């Protein structure tokens, strides 16, 4: 059913498949009268583009066109619709896969859900849709500028190797994967600064729960940790308490800035783990008759998409915070 | 804002604080004509009760009374409302804490959100509200019986120790914590069997994302992993693929039964990590003047609530699946 | 599907059937720190009670019990749950109707929707559920007190007779209907004063559209008119314009206080027409075999429920405005 | 707040202003595998275009472009996004109105809501957005074809004159209004045929209530009547009952096909009254200093837009029914 929206007040509704005419979306709840910084939006889109030898060689022009909600570049308070044309459609790449279910892909599950077999190379399951998230997230960041709220992401692990400490080792692991036409995942840490206390709802819509929802909606996400995450589960309670500072805030931030589901004003910190993508050199597919068929992967995919994922993580974080900032206006 | 509901079609709306007259909720979307198995509902509530020396000594009678939606024990298709009276209210326990913010509790964040200081001992932040989740989850399980969908949970780690292998070691860790008036967290694994393929929405409402939302809404949740979770992030892609079985299904289940956000028919497997609770022997609180004040904890709390948490985890899983089962009826 | 809630931020979720243990609901989005005026709530419930010889003789005690969301009578910001026990259940009255579809009642349509035949005398279709609306509406009015927003309703027509001018004639019509065990409907006009300008959403959730939704959800509602309503449709445009006053506001209020779906600060005025209820002296029912069976109506029903409907109309208006007041906080 | 969506499962989200780059929307919940009949969609758009001397002379090309959700013209089950470029933007027409509030327009109320003064000639308040409703409604009709559900609309009154009987008289009234640069409203009746019984929710989301919401969201709507509407309010109950036919259905259809908020299988019949638009020859505007300023209306507007409104009414009806058809799948 309708499940293409994220947020309640600051709300993003997404459309588009990997090979449709365009992808894009509608952002509601952006207040009126704000001059949009289009350079910033474009720079965010740029951050998502293929970067290095470990990235896909699909050329994505990604020209963002705004369709509504603006008057001379200023927001009207009405829905901000935007599109990015899919200029570089090469359906031919996927012709061979037409009637096959790739392993660990969405082909089979989409077939079970919708009853059809899309020839569109993964369609809406493709990470292509994340460019729309980046645009919407950039809008959320622009909305949050007035509150000085900032978002930062960094790769903390690649293929199980601590990327903050052992970059040489990680580089070697990447080279090996490249040669083997294999792929690697990793972990991204995101920090949100200058967040006001009081964001989040008591029971189901805890800030941590909605951040987890946002995080796990990103393609390939496998794990979510708030604050010290799994480390916290191993400690004694006495070691995990964030004691008050005499003046302001807390001495530690084990909780990652969220207590009882509501922000306490400390930095919000969370980590998302991403699996290595399954679109590697050779794919052992299945057809509808149940036969296993080996196909050499022709699609243009990332061996280590994690280099492009940080801006998507930040986008989902920004959309989450923007919505809670709006919702918080109604608490008192 | 309104954030006390979970689910879109099979929907649970919760009410109640730790010390209000009653807690309870409303379950919508349960089809008509089903004879409710009240013994099962009560047995689920029983599973959540304090169990052993590591549990709270708060006596919770937890008599579930259904208020609506039934005719001679059969569902009418209309909202199923229920309440559990809070018979054992001892507000006096919290009198000393009246104007204090306990560390790593919701006192401060609730104050920042609502602008008031509740004398209700944590109020809605208390894990007391989870009994309502258990009742709603039991209803979800009853709805799912016709599909033979089953839920199982087990403790896989306590205080960092593998509870499936080293139970003696874990026992020792628990005894130490008990003596030190300290607390311990752990990890629970949940398995959902006989799930149909095709559940989940493509982008934001991936089944894994909504399960993460459900999971992280449980008090003290710190981490969520789907399938092999963090292990997957360390592998090569070639090692993480779930290859097709010749006959049916997949040879492995690294994905935890969800691919591209949609169930593939394999068991759904996920793990939730819980921190040790912060209500330990001595609490270094802060008052509104910014002074640190040490208070001996008088409240009745669990040292290792994880022994009671499995049924809550299953309840949230059942509510999630019930909603997707309903939503899936509209896909084709 | 889930359709028992009204409102997005200030939201009311209702439960209960005519003959269930209790009816009631949950109100979310009421800010914290407000001392509730229970006398007012009870007086609103009193306004809905059978009043005169034209009303049902069902004795409804209607004791409202609040279950949550309060601390010493002050709101906590958390869900306000309440119940009214159905003390005076006389299912026997409906035994004869067990397997019959009354004409112009919900028996047949509920059967088609849910696939079951309720023995509960109309169950959720009964106007009994409106007492919960009155309680929730009273809460909305209490929330709106700080803005001085006021609600007034009056009967403007009964059985086609202008009740503001020809009360004697209407009285005669009522006496006739009473003698014939017949029933009468009428029209209620509602005025909302001191409303701020700027409430309403541009396209689908125009304030007038949501008021219409609220109005037409009341049992027996047949028509909704905003401002001059049908009169406006007969005029020239030049006669229907609300010209500006030199100082403030407009010279006329043909629009009923809403222009382009958004309040302009003038009084909001609307009318709802109610049909005469179908529960008259003799009912020509149908059974599942398709036979017509005449039954003398034993149920306790109103001949002219419109005398009790004003407070329900105001309640729905108050719930609507409360939600838009909350939503408007996020516009700028 | 976010209020640009209509429907819960079959859901339409709209974007665009009168003078933005494009208008359009996203339709979710359309099942997969349906070959879209684009000729039909275009013919529906054609029905909304200016028709006669009483219509605006704004030339609207209205080329509908689908952006997503399709593979070779067949639906994928994913969001159907579409746009219509606003090719004929003449902002200059509105330059004189830049800082003025027209009477009985949205200029003032939008200013109060959003705090800005749009120079876009009414922006989102313009009836221009209804072309998107027509496209979405055409999609809903295509979805409903498999159920044989049909929609018909007719003008039953213009300027207070019965248009089904006295067309000559109405013609004269129209000519007069044209000469005086005045405008006329009227009443449209809509009939929905072959509707299954069982659509609608018991309390707030009665089918009649949601139809009223849909109806009153159309620009200029002033009244909504279900079935016999106001006529019913004047009758005795004994005259308003829809008695059972011996074989099937009911002898009369006073109720308009909806009883207790749920469809009974008879034709659904409702009427919407539209006021004459306020954009007549001379406009007595107000500026922000409170001065009244007379302006000759230069905008391109309809004198009798009701000739174009039928297809919009049907579109909203179709969107409503499509959503309830989807929701009904989850009732049993």
PDB file of C-alpha atoms in Angstrom, chain A residues 155-331:
ATOM      1  CA  UNK A 155      32.943   5.697   7.108  1.00  0.00           C
ATOM      2  CA  UNK A 156      34.121   3.887  10.217  1.00  0.00           C
ATOM      3  CA  UNK A 157      34.517   0.395   8.785  1.00  0.00           C
ATOM      4  CA  UNK A 158      34.939  -1.197   5.345  1.00  0.00           C
ATOM      5  CA  UNK A 159      34.759  -4.957   4.946  1.00  0.00           C
ATOM      6  CA  UNK A 160      35.280  -5.378   8.673  1.00  0.00           C
ATOM      7  CA  UNK A 161      38.382  -3.166   8.792  1.00  0.00           C
ATOM      8  CA  UNK A 162      38.463  -0.026  10.943  1.00  0.00           C
ATOM      9  CA  UNK A 163      38.619   2.671   8.283  1.00  0.00           C
ATOM     10  CA  UNK A 164      39.427   5.445  10.747  1.00  0.00           C
ATOM     11  CA  UNK A 165      42.662   3.689  11.781  1.00  0.00           C
ATOM     12  CA  UNK A 166      43.802   1.250   9.111  1.00  0.00           C
ATOM     13  CA  UNK A 167      43.210   2.921   5.791  1.00  0.00           C
ATOM     14  CA  UNK A 168      46.057   1.092   4.075  1.00  0.00           C
ATOM     15  CA  UNK A 169      44.673  -2.273   5.082  1.00  0.00           C
ATOM     16  CA  UNK A 170      41.232  -1.271   3.904  1.00  0.00           C
ATOM     17  CA  UNK A 171      42.690  -0.115   0.582  1.00  0.00           C
ATOM     18  CA  UNK A 172      44.221  -3.547   0.073  1.00  0.00           C
ATOM     19  CA  UNK A 173      40.919  -5.238   0.850  1.00  0.00           C
ATOM     20  CA  UNK A 174      39.233  -2.988  -1.710  1.00  0.00           C
ATOM     21  CA  UNK A 175      41.822  -3.803  -4.380  1.00  0.00           C
ATOM     22  CA  UNK A 176      41.331  -7.514  -3.874  1.00  0.00           C
ATOM     23  CA  UNK A 177      37.570  -7.192  -4.128  1.00  0.00           C
ATOM     24  CA  UNK A 178      37.981  -5.146  -7.305  1.00  0.00           C
ATOM     25  CA  UNK A 179      40.143  -7.805  -8.909  1.00  0.00           C
ATOM     26  CA  UNK A 180      37.698 -10.546  -7.931  1.00  0.00           C
ATOM     27  CA  UNK A 181      34.717  -8.581  -9.191  1.00  0.00           C
ATOM     28  CA  UNK A 182      33.488  -8.911  -5.641  1.00  0.00           C
ATOM     29  CA  UNK A 183      31.980  -6.259  -3.382  1.00  0.00           C
ATOM     30  CA  UNK A 184      32.372  -4.840   0.121  1.00  0.00           C
ATOM     31  CA  UNK A 185      30.122  -3.258   2.714  1.00  0.00           C
ATOM     32  CA  UNK A 186      30.880  -1.322   5.843  1.00  0.00           C
ATOM     33  CA  UNK A 187      29.646   0.930   8.593  1.00  0.00           C
ATOM     34  CA  UNK A 188      28.793   4.622   8.538  1.00  0.00           C
ATOM     35  CA  UNK A 189      28.595   6.791  11.606  1.00  0.00           C
ATOM     36  CA  UNK A 190      26.400   9.862  11.585  1.00  0.00           C
ATOM     37  CA  UNK A 191      26.515  12.755  14.046  1.00  0.00           C
ATOM     38  CA  UNK A 192      23.844  15.431  14.393  1.00  0.00           C
ATOM     39  CA  UNK A 193      24.928  18.584  16.219  1.00  0.00           C
ATOM     40  CA  UNK A 194      23.076  21.465  17.877  1.00  0.00           C
ATOM     41  CA  UNK A 195      19.907  19.502  18.262  1.00  0.00           C
ATOM     42  CA  UNK A 196      17.339  20.927  20.689  1.00  0.00           C
ATOM     43  CA  UNK A 197      16.178  18.809  23.611  1.00  0.00           C
ATOM     44  CA  UNK A 198      12.593  17.577  23.516  1.00  0.00           C
ATOM     45  CA  UNK A 199      12.335  15.920  20.069  1.00  0.00           C
ATOM     46  CA  UNK A 200      10.644  12.514  19.860  1.00  0.00           C
ATOM     47  CA  UNK A 201       7.419  10.867  20.971  1.00  0.00           C
ATOM     48  CA  UNK A 202       7.099   8.687  24.088  1.00  0.00           C
ATOM     49  CA  UNK A 203       6.107   5.254  22.875  1.00  0.00           C
ATOM     50  CA  UNK A 204       6.211   4.117  19.247  1.00  0.00           C
ATOM     51  CA  UNK A 205       7.701   7.162  17.597  1.00  0.00           C
ATOM     52  CA  UNK A 206      10.736   7.514  19.780  1.00  0.00           C
ATOM     53  CA  UNK A 207      13.376   9.572  17.982  1.00  0.00           C
ATOM     54  CA  UNK A 208      15.667   6.532  18.034  1.00  0.00           C
ATOM     55  CA  UNK A 209      12.911   4.336  16.557  1.00  0.00           C
ATOM     56  CA  UNK A 210      12.179   6.705  13.684  1.00  0.00           C
ATOM     57  CA  UNK A 211      15.901   7.148  13.007  1.00  0.00           C
ATOM     58  CA  UNK A 212      16.149   3.343  12.862  1.00  0.00           C
ATOM     59  CA  UNK A 213      13.234   3.268  10.425  1.00  0.00           C
ATOM     60  CA  UNK A 214      14.929   5.919   8.307  1.00  0.00           C
ATOM     61  CA  UNK A 215      18.283   4.153   8.455  1.00  0.00           C
ATOM     62  CA  UNK A 216      17.033   0.667   7.644  1.00  0.00           C
ATOM     63  CA  UNK A 217      15.089   2.007   4.661  1.00  0.00           C
ATOM     64  CA  UNK A 218      18.378   2.737   2.880  1.00  0.00           C
ATOM     65  CA  UNK A 219      19.266  -0.020   0.401  1.00  0.00           C
ATOM     66  CA  UNK A 220      21.617  -2.695   1.859  1.00  0.00           C
ATOM     67  CA  UNK A 221      21.234  -1.542   5.466  1.00  0.00           C
ATOM     68  CA  UNK A 222      21.710  -4.449   7.887  1.00  0.00           C
ATOM     69  CA  UNK A 223      22.157  -2.893  11.323  1.00  0.00           C
ATOM     70  CA  UNK A 224      21.366   0.201  13.311  1.00  0.00           C
ATOM     71  CA  UNK A 225      22.966   1.302  16.562  1.00  0.00           C
ATOM     72  CA  UNK A 226      22.119   4.379  18.604  1.00  0.00           C
ATOM     73  CA  UNK A 227      24.905   5.883  20.722  1.00  0.00           C
ATOM     74  CA  UNK A 228      27.233   3.178  21.989  1.00  0.00           C
ATOM     75  CA  UNK A 229      24.873   0.590  20.546  1.00  0.00           C
ATOM     76  CA  UNK A 230      26.021  -2.995  21.009  1.00  0.00           C
ATOM     77  CA  UNK A 231      28.785  -1.864  23.358  1.00  0.00           C
ATOM     78  CA  UNK A 232      26.122  -0.671  25.785  1.00  0.00           C
ATOM     79  CA  UNK A 233      24.498  -4.092  25.876  1.00  0.00           C
ATOM     80  CA  UNK A 234      27.699  -5.613  27.286  1.00  0.00           C
ATOM     81  CA  UNK A 235      28.248  -3.173  30.160  1.00  0.00           C
ATOM     82  CA  UNK A 236      26.951  -2.931  33.673  1.00  0.00           C
ATOM     83  CA  UNK A 237      24.289  -0.281  34.112  1.00  0.00           C
ATOM     84  CA  UNK A 238      26.630   1.712  36.345  1.00  0.00           C
ATOM     85  CA  UNK A 239      29.066   2.008  33.429  1.00  0.00           C
ATOM     86  CA  UNK A 240      26.488   3.076  30.876  1.00  0.00           C
ATOM     87  CA  UNK A 241      24.910   6.022  32.701  1.00  0.00           C
ATOM     88  CA  UNK A 242      25.495   9.465  31.230  1.00  0.00           C
ATOM     89  CA  UNK A 243      26.175  11.462  34.368  1.00  0.00           C
ATOM     90  CA  UNK A 244      25.272  15.130  34.548  1.00  0.00           C
ATOM     91  CA  UNK A 245      27.922  17.743  34.058  1.00  0.00           C
ATOM     92  CA  UNK A 246      27.906  20.352  36.817  1.00  0.00           C
ATOM     93  CA  UNK A 247      27.189  23.138  34.384  1.00  0.00           C
ATOM     94  CA  UNK A 248      25.355  21.781  31.403  1.00  0.00           C
ATOM     95  CA  UNK A 249      24.690  18.570  29.593  1.00  0.00           C
ATOM     96  CA  UNK A 250      26.261  15.209  30.393  1.00  0.00           C
ATOM     97  CA  UNK A 251      29.831  14.033  30.982  1.00  0.00           C
ATOM     98  CA  UNK A 252      29.459  11.128  28.567  1.00  0.00           C
ATOM     99  CA  UNK A 253      27.140  10.420  25.664  1.00  0.00           C
ATOM    100  CA  UNK A 254      26.644   6.664  25.732  1.00  0.00           C
ATOM    101  CA  UNK A 255      22.998   7.207  24.920  1.00  0.00           C
ATOM    102  CA  UNK A 256      23.729   8.978  21.630  1.00  0.00           C
ATOM    103  CA  UNK A 257      21.700  12.017  22.592  1.00  0.00           C
ATOM    104  CA  UNK A 258      18.375  10.272  23.124  1.00  0.00           C
ATOM    105  CA  UNK A 259      16.893   9.240  26.472  1.00  0.00           C
ATOM    106  CA  UNK A 260      13.516   7.525  26.761  1.00  0.00           C
ATOM    107  CA  UNK A 261      13.110   8.183  23.047  1.00  0.00           C
ATOM    108  CA  UNK A 262      13.490  11.965  23.274  1.00  0.00           C
ATOM    109  CA  UNK A 263      16.527  14.121  22.485  1.00  0.00           C
ATOM    110  CA  UNK A 264      18.436  15.533  25.457  1.00  0.00           C
ATOM    111  CA  UNK A 265      20.431  18.164  23.600  1.00  0.00           C
ATOM    112  CA  UNK A 266      23.685  16.201  23.290  1.00  0.00           C
ATOM    113  CA  UNK A 267      24.948  15.198  19.846  1.00  0.00           C
ATOM    114  CA  UNK A 268      22.841  12.488  18.277  1.00  0.00           C
ATOM    115  CA  UNK A 269      25.120   9.668  17.171  1.00  0.00           C
ATOM    116  CA  UNK A 270      24.160   6.525  15.324  1.00  0.00           C
ATOM    117  CA  UNK A 271      25.763   3.920  13.089  1.00  0.00           C
ATOM    118  CA  UNK A 272      24.365   2.000  10.134  1.00  0.00           C
ATOM    119  CA  UNK A 273      25.905  -1.205   8.813  1.00  0.00           C
ATOM    120  CA  UNK A 274      25.646  -1.969   5.090  1.00  0.00           C
ATOM    121  CA  UNK A 275      26.107  -5.381   3.533  1.00  0.00           C
ATOM    122  CA  UNK A 276      28.226  -5.826   0.412  1.00  0.00           C
ATOM    123  CA  UNK A 277      25.907  -5.656  -2.591  1.00  0.00           C
ATOM    124  CA  UNK A 278      24.964  -8.890  -4.305  1.00  0.00           C
ATOM    125  CA  UNK A 279      25.531  -7.633  -7.857  1.00  0.00           C
ATOM    126  CA  UNK A 280      28.961  -9.181  -8.242  1.00  0.00           C
ATOM    127  CA  UNK A 281      30.743 -10.708 -11.245  1.00  0.00           C
ATOM    128  CA  UNK A 282      28.722 -13.849 -11.732  1.00  0.00           C
ATOM    129  CA  UNK A 283      25.102 -14.312 -10.704  1.00  0.00           C
ATOM    130  CA  UNK A 284      23.531 -17.731 -10.107  1.00  0.00           C
ATOM    131  CA  UNK A 285      19.970 -16.849 -11.069  1.00  0.00           C
ATOM    132  CA  UNK A 286      16.800 -18.913 -11.052  1.00  0.00           C
ATOM    133  CA  UNK A 287      14.096 -18.914 -13.690  1.00  0.00           C
ATOM    134  CA  UNK A 288      10.398 -19.450 -13.138  1.00  0.00           C
ATOM    135  CA  UNK A 289      10.765 -23.138 -13.948  1.00  0.00           C
ATOM    136  CA  UNK A 290      13.118 -23.451 -11.014  1.00  0.00           C
ATOM    137  CA  UNK A 291      16.310 -23.909 -13.028  1.00  0.00           C
ATOM    138  CA  UNK A 292      19.561 -22.326 -11.876  1.00  0.00           C
ATOM    139  CA  UNK A 293      21.156 -20.256 -14.647  1.00  0.00           C
ATOM    140  CA  UNK A 294      24.515 -18.545 -14.369  1.00  0.00           C
ATOM    141  CA  UNK A 295      24.758 -15.089 -15.847  1.00  0.00           C
ATOM    142  CA  UNK A 296      27.700 -12.739 -16.071  1.00  0.00           C
ATOM    143  CA  UNK A 297      26.628  -9.459 -14.468  1.00  0.00           C
ATOM    144  CA  UNK A 298      26.416  -6.728 -17.112  1.00  0.00           C
ATOM    145  CA  UNK A 299      24.715  -4.074 -15.013  1.00  0.00           C
ATOM    146  CA  UNK A 300      26.655  -1.055 -13.845  1.00  0.00           C
ATOM    147  CA  UNK A 301      27.037  -1.438 -10.112  1.00  0.00           C
ATOM    148  CA  UNK A 302      29.200  -0.286  -7.265  1.00  0.00           C
ATOM    149  CA  UNK A 303      31.783  -2.567  -5.710  1.00  0.00           C
ATOM    150  CA  UNK A 304      31.889  -0.357  -2.649  1.00  0.00           C
ATOM    151  CA  UNK A 305      28.869   1.932  -2.693  1.00  0.00           C
ATOM    152  CA  UNK A 306      29.655   2.964   0.847  1.00  0.00           C
ATOM    153  CA  UNK A 307      31.816   5.766  -0.523  1.00  0.00           C
ATOM    154  CA  UNK A 308      28.624   7.365  -1.809  1.00  0.00           C
ATOM    155  CA  UNK A 309      26.303   6.472   1.049  1.00  0.00           C
ATOM    156  CA  UNK A 310      27.197   9.100   3.651  1.00  0.00           C
ATOM    157  CA  UNK A 311      25.148  11.822   2.023  1.00  0.00           C
ATOM    158  CA  UNK A 312      22.152   9.472   1.860  1.00  0.00           C
ATOM    159  CA  UNK A 313      22.483   8.668   5.556  1.00  0.00           C
ATOM    160  CA  UNK A 314      22.619  12.374   6.354  1.00  0.00           C
ATOM    161  CA  UNK A 315      19.602  12.983   4.118  1.00  0.00           C
ATOM    162  CA  UNK A 316      17.471  10.472   6.002  1.00  0.00           C
ATOM    163  CA  UNK A 317      18.670  11.910   9.317  1.00  0.00           C
ATOM    164  CA  UNK A 318      17.800  15.424   8.167  1.00  0.00           C
ATOM    165  CA  UNK A 319      14.324  14.374   7.001  1.00  0.00           C
ATOM    166  CA  UNK A 320      13.725  12.745  10.388  1.00  0.00           C
ATOM    167  CA  UNK A 321      14.871  15.748  12.401  1.00  0.00           C
ATOM    168  CA  UNK A 322      12.990  18.240  10.206  1.00  0.00           C
ATOM    169  CA  UNK A 323       9.778  16.371  10.866  1.00  0.00           C
ATOM    170  CA  UNK A 324      10.322  16.222  14.626  1.00  0.00           C
ATOM    171  CA  UNK A 325      11.229  19.913  14.731  1.00  0.00           C
ATOM    172  CA  UNK A 326       7.880  20.647  13.093  1.00  0.00           C
ATOM    173  CA  UNK A 327       6.005  18.242  15.344  1.00  0.00           C
ATOM    174  CA  UNK A 328       7.614  19.670  18.481  1.00  0.00           C
ATOM    175  CA  UNK A 329       5.936  23.016  17.777  1.00  0.00           C
ATOM    176  CA  UNK A 330       2.666  21.402  18.821  1.00  0.00           C
ATOM    177  CA  UNK A 331       3.857  19.876  22.122  1.00  0.00           C
TER     178      UNK A 331
END
